Amino acid sequence: MAALPERVIDLLDRVRLRLPDLPLEEKRMFGAVAVMLNGAMIVAAQTDGSLLVRVPREDDEKLLQRPEAERPMMGGRSMGVGWIRLDADAAGDDDMLDLWMRYALDRNRGA
């Protein structure tokens, strides 16, 4: 298995720091590392330093209006409501990461 890029390792470390007491699992998939909680993906660190975030469906439209957010694509198709890609610059900012991790956890609690 190929070594992870340093930016992915750093992003995963920063995600783990925000969830110290939760039973997380990490799984490599589609060139990313997904962070799972209670069997469901909450975020995935991408090789370009961006972060795929699961968000509550009811917050999706509002969150897509943010400049750091976009609908992720996979295989040329939109991943759909509840999936948002946080760009690498925003994922590298601690305050932004805190905000988006809160949405990911809210979605996980409501799933």
XYZ file of C-alpha atoms in Angstrom:
111
model
C 0.000 0.000 0.000
C 1.374 3.414 -0.958
C 2.494 5.813 1.740
C 0.137 8.669 2.511
C 1.146 12.192 1.493
C 2.266 14.377 4.402
C -0.704 16.734 3.932
C -3.116 13.804 4.400
C -1.305 12.645 7.539
C -1.385 16.192 8.929
C -5.094 16.613 8.167
C -5.947 13.259 9.756
C -3.945 14.197 12.859
C -5.887 17.455 13.119
C -9.217 15.619 12.701
C -8.264 13.106 15.424
C -7.338 15.940 17.815
C -10.904 17.225 17.557
C -12.402 13.815 18.385
C -10.161 12.450 21.144
C -12.687 10.300 22.994
C -14.650 8.865 20.088
C -14.209 5.345 18.673
C -12.966 6.292 15.215
C -11.991 3.974 12.386
C -9.967 4.973 9.353
C -10.351 3.292 5.976
C -8.559 3.956 2.724
C -10.977 4.306 -0.140
C -10.974 5.962 -3.542
C -7.539 7.502 -2.968
C -8.613 9.111 0.315
C -8.712 8.132 3.969
C -12.215 8.059 5.386
C -12.780 8.671 9.088
C -15.680 6.579 10.327
C -17.757 6.947 13.484
C -20.396 4.390 14.435
C -19.872 2.697 11.082
C -20.564 5.839 9.035
C -18.124 8.133 7.294
C -17.957 11.611 8.812
C -15.059 13.033 6.775
C -12.406 11.875 4.304
C -8.962 13.403 3.856
C -8.161 13.770 0.156
C -4.660 13.596 -1.332
C -4.889 17.250 -2.446
C -5.428 18.365 1.171
C -9.155 18.937 0.784
C -11.707 17.343 3.090
C -14.874 15.531 2.067
C -17.492 16.215 4.747
C -20.850 14.544 5.403
C -23.308 17.220 6.470
C -26.952 17.177 7.558
C -29.257 17.272 4.522
C -31.108 20.256 5.953
C -27.878 22.303 6.099
C -26.573 21.279 2.675
C -27.908 24.151 0.547
C -26.837 26.804 3.065
C -23.336 25.305 3.405
C -22.815 25.120 -0.356
C -23.124 28.922 -0.442
C -19.908 29.231 1.557
C -16.859 30.126 -0.584
C -14.758 27.207 0.681
C -17.420 24.606 -0.163
C -18.401 22.780 -3.324
C -20.350 19.692 -4.307
C -17.873 16.846 -4.776
C -17.821 14.795 -7.940
C -16.982 11.126 -8.299
C -16.635 9.510 -11.678
C -17.969 12.659 -13.340
C -21.163 12.666 -11.270
C -22.265 14.774 -8.331
C -22.151 12.957 -4.998
C -25.446 14.627 -4.101
C -27.044 16.238 -1.084
C -25.208 15.770 2.199
C -21.720 15.604 0.649
C -19.524 18.716 0.560
C -15.871 19.175 -0.371
C -13.989 21.659 1.791
C -11.082 23.127 -0.168
C -7.512 22.537 1.012
C -6.937 26.125 2.193
C -10.016 25.996 4.424
C -9.193 22.470 5.632
C -5.790 23.821 6.691
C -7.374 26.503 8.884
C -8.144 25.377 12.451
C -11.260 27.544 12.881
C -12.687 26.306 9.568
C -11.908 22.713 10.433
C -13.664 23.137 13.799
C -16.778 24.496 12.069
C -16.984 21.739 9.474
C -16.270 18.988 12.011
C -19.277 20.209 14.022
C -21.487 19.751 10.939
C -20.017 16.286 10.320
C -20.747 15.245 13.911
C -24.271 16.704 13.745
C -24.931 14.628 10.649
C -23.554 11.494 12.321
C -25.761 11.978 15.386
C -28.835 12.430 13.223
C -28.137 9.502 10.882
